[in-house]
Coordinates of C-alpha atoms in Angstrom, one line a residue:
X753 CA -197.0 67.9 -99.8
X754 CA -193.9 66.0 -99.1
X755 CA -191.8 64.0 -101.9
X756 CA -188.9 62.0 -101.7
X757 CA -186.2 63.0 -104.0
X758 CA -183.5 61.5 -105.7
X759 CA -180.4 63.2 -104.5
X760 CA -177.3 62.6 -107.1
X761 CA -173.4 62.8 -106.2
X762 CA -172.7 66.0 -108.6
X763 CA -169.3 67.7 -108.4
X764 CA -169.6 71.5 -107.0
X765 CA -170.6 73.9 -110.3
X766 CA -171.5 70.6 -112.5
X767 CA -174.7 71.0 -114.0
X768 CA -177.4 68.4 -113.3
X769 CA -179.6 66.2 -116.3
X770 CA -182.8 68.4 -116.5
X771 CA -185.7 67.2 -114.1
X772 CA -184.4 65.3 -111.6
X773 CA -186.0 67.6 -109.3
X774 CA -189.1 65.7 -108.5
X775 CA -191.1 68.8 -107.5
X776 CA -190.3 70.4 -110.2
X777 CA -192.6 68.0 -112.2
X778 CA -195.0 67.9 -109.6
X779 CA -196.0 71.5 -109.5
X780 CA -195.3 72.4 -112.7
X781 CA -198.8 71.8 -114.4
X782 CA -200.6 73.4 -111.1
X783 CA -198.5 76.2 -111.6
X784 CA -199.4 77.1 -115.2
X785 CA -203.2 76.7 -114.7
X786 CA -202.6 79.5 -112.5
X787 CA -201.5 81.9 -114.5
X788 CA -203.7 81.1 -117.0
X789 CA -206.4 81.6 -115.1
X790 CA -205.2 84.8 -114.1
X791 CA -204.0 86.5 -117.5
X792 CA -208.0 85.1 -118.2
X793 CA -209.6 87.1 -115.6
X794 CA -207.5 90.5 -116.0
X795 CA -208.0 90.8 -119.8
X796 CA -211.3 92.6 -119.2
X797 CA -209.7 95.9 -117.7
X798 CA -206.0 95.3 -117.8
X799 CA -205.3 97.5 -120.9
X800 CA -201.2 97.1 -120.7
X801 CA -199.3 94.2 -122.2
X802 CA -199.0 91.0 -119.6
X803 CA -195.9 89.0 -119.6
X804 CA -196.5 85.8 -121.4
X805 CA -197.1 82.8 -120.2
X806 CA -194.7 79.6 -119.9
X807 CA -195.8 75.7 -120.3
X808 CA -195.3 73.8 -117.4
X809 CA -192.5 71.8 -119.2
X810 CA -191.0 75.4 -119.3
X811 CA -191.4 75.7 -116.1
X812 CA -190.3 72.5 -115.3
X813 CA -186.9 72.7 -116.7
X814 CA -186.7 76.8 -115.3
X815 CA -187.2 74.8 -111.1
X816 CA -185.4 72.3 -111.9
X817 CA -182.4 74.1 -113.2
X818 CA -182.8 76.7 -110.3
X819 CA -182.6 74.4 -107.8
X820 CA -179.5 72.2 -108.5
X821 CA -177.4 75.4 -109.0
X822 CA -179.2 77.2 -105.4
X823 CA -177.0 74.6 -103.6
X824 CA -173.7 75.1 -105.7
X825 CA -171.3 78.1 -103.9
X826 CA -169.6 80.5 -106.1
X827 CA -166.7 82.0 -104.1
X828 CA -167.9 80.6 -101.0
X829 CA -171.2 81.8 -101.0
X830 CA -174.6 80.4 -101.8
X831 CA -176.6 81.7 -104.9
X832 CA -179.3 84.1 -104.1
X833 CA -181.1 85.3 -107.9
X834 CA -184.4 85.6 -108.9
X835 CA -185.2 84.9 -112.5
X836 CA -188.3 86.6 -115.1
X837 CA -189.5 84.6 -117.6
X838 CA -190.0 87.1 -120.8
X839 CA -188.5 88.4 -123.6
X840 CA -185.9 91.5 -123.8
X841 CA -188.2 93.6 -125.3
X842 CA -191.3 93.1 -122.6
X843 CA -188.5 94.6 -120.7
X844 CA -188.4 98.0 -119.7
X845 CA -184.3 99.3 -119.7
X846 CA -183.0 95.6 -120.1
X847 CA -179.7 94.8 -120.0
X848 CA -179.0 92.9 -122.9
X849 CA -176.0 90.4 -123.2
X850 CA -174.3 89.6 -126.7
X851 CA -174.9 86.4 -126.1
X852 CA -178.0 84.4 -125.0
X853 CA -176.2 81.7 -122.3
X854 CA -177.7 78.5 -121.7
X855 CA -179.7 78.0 -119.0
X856 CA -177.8 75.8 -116.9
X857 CA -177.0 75.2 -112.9
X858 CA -173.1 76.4 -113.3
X859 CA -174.2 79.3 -115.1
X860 CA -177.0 80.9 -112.9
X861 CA -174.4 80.2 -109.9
X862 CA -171.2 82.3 -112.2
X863 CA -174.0 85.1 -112.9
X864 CA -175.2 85.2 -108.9
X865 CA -173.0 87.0 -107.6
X866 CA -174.1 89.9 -110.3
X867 CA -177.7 89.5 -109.4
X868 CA -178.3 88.9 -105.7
X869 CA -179.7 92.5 -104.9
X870 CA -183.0 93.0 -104.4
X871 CA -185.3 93.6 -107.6
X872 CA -182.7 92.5 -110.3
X873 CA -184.2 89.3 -112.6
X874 CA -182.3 87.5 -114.5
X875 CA -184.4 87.1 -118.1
X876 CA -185.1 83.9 -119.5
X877 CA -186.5 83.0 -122.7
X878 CA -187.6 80.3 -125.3
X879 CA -185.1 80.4 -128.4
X880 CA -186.1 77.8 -130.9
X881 CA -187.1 75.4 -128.1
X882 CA -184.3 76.0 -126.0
X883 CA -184.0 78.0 -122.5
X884 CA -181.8 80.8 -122.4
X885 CA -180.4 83.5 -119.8
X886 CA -180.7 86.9 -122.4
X887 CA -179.6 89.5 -119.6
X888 CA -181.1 90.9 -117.1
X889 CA -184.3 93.9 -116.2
X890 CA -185.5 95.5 -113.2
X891 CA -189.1 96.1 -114.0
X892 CA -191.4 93.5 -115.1
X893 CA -195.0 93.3 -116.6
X894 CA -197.9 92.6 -114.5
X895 CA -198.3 88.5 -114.0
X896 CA -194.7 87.8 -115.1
X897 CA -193.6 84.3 -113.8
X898 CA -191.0 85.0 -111.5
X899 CA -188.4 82.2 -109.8
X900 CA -186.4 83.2 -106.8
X901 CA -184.1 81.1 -104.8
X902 CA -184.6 82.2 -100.9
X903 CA -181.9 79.9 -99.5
X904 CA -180.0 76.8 -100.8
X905 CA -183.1 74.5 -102.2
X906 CA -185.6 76.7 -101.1
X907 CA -187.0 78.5 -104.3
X908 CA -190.3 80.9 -104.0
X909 CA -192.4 81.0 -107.3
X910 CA -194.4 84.3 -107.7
X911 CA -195.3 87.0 -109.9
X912 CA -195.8 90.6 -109.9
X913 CA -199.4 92.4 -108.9
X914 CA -200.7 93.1 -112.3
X915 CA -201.5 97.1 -110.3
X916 CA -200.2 98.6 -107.7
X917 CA -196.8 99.0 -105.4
X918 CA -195.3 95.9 -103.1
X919 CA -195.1 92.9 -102.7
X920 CA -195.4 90.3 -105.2
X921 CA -197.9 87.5 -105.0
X922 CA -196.3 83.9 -104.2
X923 CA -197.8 81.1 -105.8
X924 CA -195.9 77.9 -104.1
X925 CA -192.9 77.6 -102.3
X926 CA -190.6 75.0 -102.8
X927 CA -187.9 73.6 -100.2
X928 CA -186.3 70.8 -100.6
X929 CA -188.6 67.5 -101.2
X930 CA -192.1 69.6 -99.4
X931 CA -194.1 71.7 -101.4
X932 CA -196.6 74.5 -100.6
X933 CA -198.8 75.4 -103.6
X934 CA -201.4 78.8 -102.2
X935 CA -204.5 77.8 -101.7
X936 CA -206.2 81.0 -103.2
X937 CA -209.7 80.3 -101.8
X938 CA -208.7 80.2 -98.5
X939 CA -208.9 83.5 -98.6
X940 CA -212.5 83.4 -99.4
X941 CA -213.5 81.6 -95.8
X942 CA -215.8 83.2 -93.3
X943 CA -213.9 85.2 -90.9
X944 CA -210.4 84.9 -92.7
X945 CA -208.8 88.5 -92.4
X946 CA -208.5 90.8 -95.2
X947 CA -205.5 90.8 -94.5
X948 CA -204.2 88.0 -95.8
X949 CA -207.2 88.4 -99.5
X950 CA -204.6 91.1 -100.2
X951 CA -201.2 88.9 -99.0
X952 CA -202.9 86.5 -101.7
X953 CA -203.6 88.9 -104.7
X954 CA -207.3 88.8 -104.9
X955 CA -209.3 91.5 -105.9
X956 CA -206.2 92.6 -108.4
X957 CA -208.4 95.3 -110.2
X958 CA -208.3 97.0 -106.6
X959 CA -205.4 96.2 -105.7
X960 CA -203.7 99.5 -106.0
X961 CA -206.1 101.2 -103.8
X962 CA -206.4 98.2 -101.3
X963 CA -205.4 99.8 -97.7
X964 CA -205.0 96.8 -96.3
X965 CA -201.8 96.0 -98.8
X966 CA -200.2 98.5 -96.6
X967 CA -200.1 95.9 -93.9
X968 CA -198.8 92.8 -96.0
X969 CA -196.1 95.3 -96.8
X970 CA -195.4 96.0 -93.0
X971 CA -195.5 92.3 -92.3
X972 CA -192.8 91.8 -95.0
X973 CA -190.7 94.5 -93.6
X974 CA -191.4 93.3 -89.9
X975 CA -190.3 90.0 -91.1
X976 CA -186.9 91.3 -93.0
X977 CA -185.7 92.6 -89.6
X978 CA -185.6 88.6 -88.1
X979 CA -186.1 90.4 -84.4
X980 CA -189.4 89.0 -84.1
X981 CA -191.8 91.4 -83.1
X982 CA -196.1 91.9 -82.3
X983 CA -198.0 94.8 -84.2
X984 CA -201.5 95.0 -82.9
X985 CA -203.9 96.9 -84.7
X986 CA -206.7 98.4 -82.7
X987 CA -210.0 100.2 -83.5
X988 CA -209.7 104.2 -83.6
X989 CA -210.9 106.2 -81.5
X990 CA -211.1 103.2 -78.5
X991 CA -209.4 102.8 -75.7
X992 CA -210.9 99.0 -74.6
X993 CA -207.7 98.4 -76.1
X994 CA -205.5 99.5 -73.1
X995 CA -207.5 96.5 -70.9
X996 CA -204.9 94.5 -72.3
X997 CA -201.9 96.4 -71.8
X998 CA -199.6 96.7 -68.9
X999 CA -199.3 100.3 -67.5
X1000 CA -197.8 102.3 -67.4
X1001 CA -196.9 102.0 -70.8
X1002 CA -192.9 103.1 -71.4
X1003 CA -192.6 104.0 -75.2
X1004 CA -196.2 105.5 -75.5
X1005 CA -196.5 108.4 -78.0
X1006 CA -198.7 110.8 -79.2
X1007 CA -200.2 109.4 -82.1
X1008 CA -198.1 109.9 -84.9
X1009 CA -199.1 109.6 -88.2
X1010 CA -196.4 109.6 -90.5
X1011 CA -197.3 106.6 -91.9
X1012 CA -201.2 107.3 -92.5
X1013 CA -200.5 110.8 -94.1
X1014 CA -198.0 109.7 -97.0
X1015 CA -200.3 106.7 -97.4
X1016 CA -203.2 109.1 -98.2
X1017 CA -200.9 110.8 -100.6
X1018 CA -199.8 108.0 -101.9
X1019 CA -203.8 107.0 -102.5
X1020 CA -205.2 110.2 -104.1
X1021 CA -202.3 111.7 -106.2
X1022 CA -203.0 111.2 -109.5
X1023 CA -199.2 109.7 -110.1
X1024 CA -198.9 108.0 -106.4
X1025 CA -195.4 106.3 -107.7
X1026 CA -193.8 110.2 -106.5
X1027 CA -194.7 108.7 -103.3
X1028 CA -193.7 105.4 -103.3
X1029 CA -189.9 106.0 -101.6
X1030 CA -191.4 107.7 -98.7
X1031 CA -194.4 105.3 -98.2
X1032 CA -191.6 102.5 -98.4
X1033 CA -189.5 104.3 -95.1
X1034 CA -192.2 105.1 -93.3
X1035 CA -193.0 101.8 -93.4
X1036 CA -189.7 100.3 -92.7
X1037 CA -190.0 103.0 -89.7
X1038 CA -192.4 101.7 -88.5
X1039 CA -191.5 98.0 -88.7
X1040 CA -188.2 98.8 -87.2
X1041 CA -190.3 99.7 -83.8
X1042 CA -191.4 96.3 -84.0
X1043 CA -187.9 95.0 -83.2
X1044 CA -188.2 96.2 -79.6
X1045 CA -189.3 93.9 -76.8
X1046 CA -192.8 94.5 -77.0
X1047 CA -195.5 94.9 -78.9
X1048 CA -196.4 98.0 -81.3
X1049 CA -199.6 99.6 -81.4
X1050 CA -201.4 101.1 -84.1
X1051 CA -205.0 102.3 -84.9
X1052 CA -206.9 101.0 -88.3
X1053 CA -205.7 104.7 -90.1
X1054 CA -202.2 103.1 -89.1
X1055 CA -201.4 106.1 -86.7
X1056 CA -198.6 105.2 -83.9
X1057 CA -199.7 104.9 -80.1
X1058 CA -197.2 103.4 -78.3
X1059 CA -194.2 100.9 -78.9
X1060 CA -192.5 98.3 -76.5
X1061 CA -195.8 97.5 -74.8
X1062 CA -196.6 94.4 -72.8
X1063 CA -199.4 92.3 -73.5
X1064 CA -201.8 91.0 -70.0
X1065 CA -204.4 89.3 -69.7
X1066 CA -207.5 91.8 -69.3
X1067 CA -208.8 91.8 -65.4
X1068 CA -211.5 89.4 -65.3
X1069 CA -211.0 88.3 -68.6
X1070 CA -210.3 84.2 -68.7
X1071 CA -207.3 82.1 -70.0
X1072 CA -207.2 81.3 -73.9
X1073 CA -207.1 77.8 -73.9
X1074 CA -207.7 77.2 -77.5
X1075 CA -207.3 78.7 -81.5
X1076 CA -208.1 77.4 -84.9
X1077 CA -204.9 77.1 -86.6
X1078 CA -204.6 77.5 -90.6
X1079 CA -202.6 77.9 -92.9
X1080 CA -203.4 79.0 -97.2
X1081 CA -201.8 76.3 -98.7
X1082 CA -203.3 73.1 -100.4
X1083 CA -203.7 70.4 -98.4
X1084 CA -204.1 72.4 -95.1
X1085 CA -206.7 70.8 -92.8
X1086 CA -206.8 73.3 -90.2
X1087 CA -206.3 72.2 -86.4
X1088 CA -208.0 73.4 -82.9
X1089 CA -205.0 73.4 -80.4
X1090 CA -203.7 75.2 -77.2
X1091 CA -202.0 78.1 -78.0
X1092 CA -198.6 76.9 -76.1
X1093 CA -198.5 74.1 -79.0
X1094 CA -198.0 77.5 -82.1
X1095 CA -195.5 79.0 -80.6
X1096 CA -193.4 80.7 -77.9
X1097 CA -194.5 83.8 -75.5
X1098 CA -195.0 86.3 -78.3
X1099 CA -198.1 84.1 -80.0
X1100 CA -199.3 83.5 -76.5
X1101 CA -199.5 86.3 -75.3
X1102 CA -201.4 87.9 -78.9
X1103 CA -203.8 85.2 -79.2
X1104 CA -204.6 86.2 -75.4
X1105 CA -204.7 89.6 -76.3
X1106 CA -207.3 89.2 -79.4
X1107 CA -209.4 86.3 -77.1
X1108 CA -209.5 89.8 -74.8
X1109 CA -209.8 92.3 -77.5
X1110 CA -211.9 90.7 -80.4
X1111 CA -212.2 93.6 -82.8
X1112 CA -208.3 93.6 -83.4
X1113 CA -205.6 91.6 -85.1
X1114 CA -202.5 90.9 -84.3
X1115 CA -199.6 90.2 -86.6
X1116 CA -196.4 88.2 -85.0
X1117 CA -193.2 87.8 -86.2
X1118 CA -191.2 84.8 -85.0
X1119 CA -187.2 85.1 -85.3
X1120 CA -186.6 82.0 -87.4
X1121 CA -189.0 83.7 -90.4
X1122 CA -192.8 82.3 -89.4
X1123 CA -195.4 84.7 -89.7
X1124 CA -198.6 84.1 -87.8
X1125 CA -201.8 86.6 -88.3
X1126 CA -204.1 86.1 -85.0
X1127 CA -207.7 87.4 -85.4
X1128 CA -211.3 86.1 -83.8
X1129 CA -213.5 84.5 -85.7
X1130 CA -217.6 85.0 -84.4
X1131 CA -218.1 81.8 -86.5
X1132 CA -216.2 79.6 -84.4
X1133 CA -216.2 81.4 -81.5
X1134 CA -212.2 81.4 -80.8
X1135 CA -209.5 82.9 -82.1
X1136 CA -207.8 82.0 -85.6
X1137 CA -203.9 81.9 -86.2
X1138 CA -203.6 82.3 -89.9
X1139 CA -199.8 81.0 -90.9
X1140 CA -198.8 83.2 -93.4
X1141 CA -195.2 83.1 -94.1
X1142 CA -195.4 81.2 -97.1
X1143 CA -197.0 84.5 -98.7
X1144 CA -194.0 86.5 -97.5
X1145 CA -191.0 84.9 -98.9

């Protein structure tokens, strides 16, 4: 969806009158029927407290304000914050300011610089019909609106998995005058990777115990690293696989399995959060092998074979001269094209790999932040690119 904004002359740090951010009015009401359908369908096992809920003129008001101050500069540099709409006391270990602030542009840029790491929100509440900035928390309940400004007018709306370690779930992404609202049942389509269910939330009772999260986490962390890079994920105990690969291959191991073994652990232990710091490394470990010119390899248990390897086409095997190109946002109408027209030699050379190879997937990370899932579909009989970075942000 793509908007044409007003764009006012504002003087750098001025605030900005409240929704003039058409998007921000556009998305708002989508945005609260989906958490409201959410806190609906957990209340049947979720026995902890969920955050509440905000109205969409809430929300309104919390992307408008957002935006205006993501492209003021405080010192020279560009706001980065996230911000969690509950109260101090849905909190756990707030830090509590002695006095609420107003939620305003100039005063989410002065409190930036204090926020930018990773995992800090700033907390917002409703006092008496008024926004206000009440401190800030690192942990969050499950289904807590979250706002977080990627880059300058860029903002990512989410909200944490109501079980279960990584990533949080992204509802619609916001940059500048387009906006990409997830498109949950797009997950439900024939042949549409599992992948990408757990990249969208579904299935949040199981969440926890979802394998397959391990991947969206590996995708994010692949994606962090802005190398670019191929992880291809073939069936264990095969060897079809190699087909596909030039030998002899330089950076092939034996198979390691760091990864797999602490993810066990991290499955069956009765309090798996003892493990979370070493499932987190060995994931960035892994991802980090990603960076080098090549393309990892690993089996569905997520055990290492080889690194750095090049993708050809299988002997015999013909050209891909075609894919089914989607993408889980509303509005998407997905497109057949050649796979030149997706991208550069990395997505070539995977979508040739899974037209050769159709029980793997293939996960591709472009430098400038797109994110492309490649998998065969028996439905349509060619090979789907799933675009998924606007699940990753």
């Amino acid at each position: 969806m793509i908007f044409d904004l007003p764009r006012p002359e504002v003087s750098e740090g001025a605030s900005v009158p409240v929704t003039t951010y058409k998007a921000a009015r556009i998305v708002s009401a989508e945005v609260e029927r989906h958490f409201q359908k959410h806190h609906l369908s957990v209340r049947s096992y979720y026995e902890q407290e969920l955050a509440p809920i905000p109205t969409a003129g809430m929300i309104e008001t919390i992307i408008d304000t957002t935006f205006w101050a993501s492209l003021g500069r405080e010192e020279g540099r560009s706001p980065k914050i996230s911000l969690a709409f509950l109260p101090p006391e849905a909190a756990e270990h707030p830090l509590i300011f002695g006095q609420n602030l107003p939620l305003t542009s100039a005063n989410l840029t002065k409190l930036a610089p204090a926020v930018e790491r990773s995992g800090i929100h700033l907390g917002i509440w409703n006092y008496g019909g008024e926004l206000k900035i009440w401190g800030t928390t690192r942990v969050i309940p499950g289904l807590c609106f979250v706002l977080e400004v990627i880059e300058p007018g860029m903002l990512v709306i989410k909200h944490r998995r109501v079980d279960g370690f990584g990533k949080f779930v992204n509802v619609a992404v916001l940059k500048g005058d387009q906006v990409k609202v997830v498109d949950e049942s797009s997950g439900r389509v024939r042949d549409c990777p599992s992948v990408i269910n757990s990249m969208i939330g579904f299935t949040a009772s199981t969440i926890w115990n979802d394998s397959l999260n391990i991947l969206v986490q590996v995708a994010v962390s692949m994606r962090s690293h802005e190398r670019g890079g191929i992880l291809l994920v073939v069936p264990k105990g095969s060897e079809r696989w190699r087909r596909s690969i030039v030998h002899p291959i330089t950076y092939q191991v034996q198979p390691f399995s760091e990864l797999s073994s602490v993810h066990r652990r991290f499955r069956d232990e009765l309090h798996p959060v003892v493990w979370q710091g070493q499932l987190t490394a060995a994931i960035d470990h892994l991802a980090g092998l990603t960076a080098v010119d090549g393309a990892t390899i690993i089996n569905e248990q997520y055990e290492l074979l080889a690194f750095g390897a090049k993708i050809s086409r299988a002997e015999g095997a013909p050209a891909v001269e075609e894919m089914l190109v989607t993408e889980p946002v509303l509005g998407n109408v997905p497109a057949v094209v050649h796979p030149v027209q997706n991208g550069g030699t990395r997505h070539l050379s995977a979508a040739q790999f899974v037209y050769d190879q159709r029980d793997t997937i293939a996960l591709v990370a472009s430098q400038d932040g797109r994110f492309t899932i490649f998998s065969w579909s028996p439905c349509e009989g060619k090979v789907q690119a799933h675009r998924v970075d606007a699940l990753l942000l």
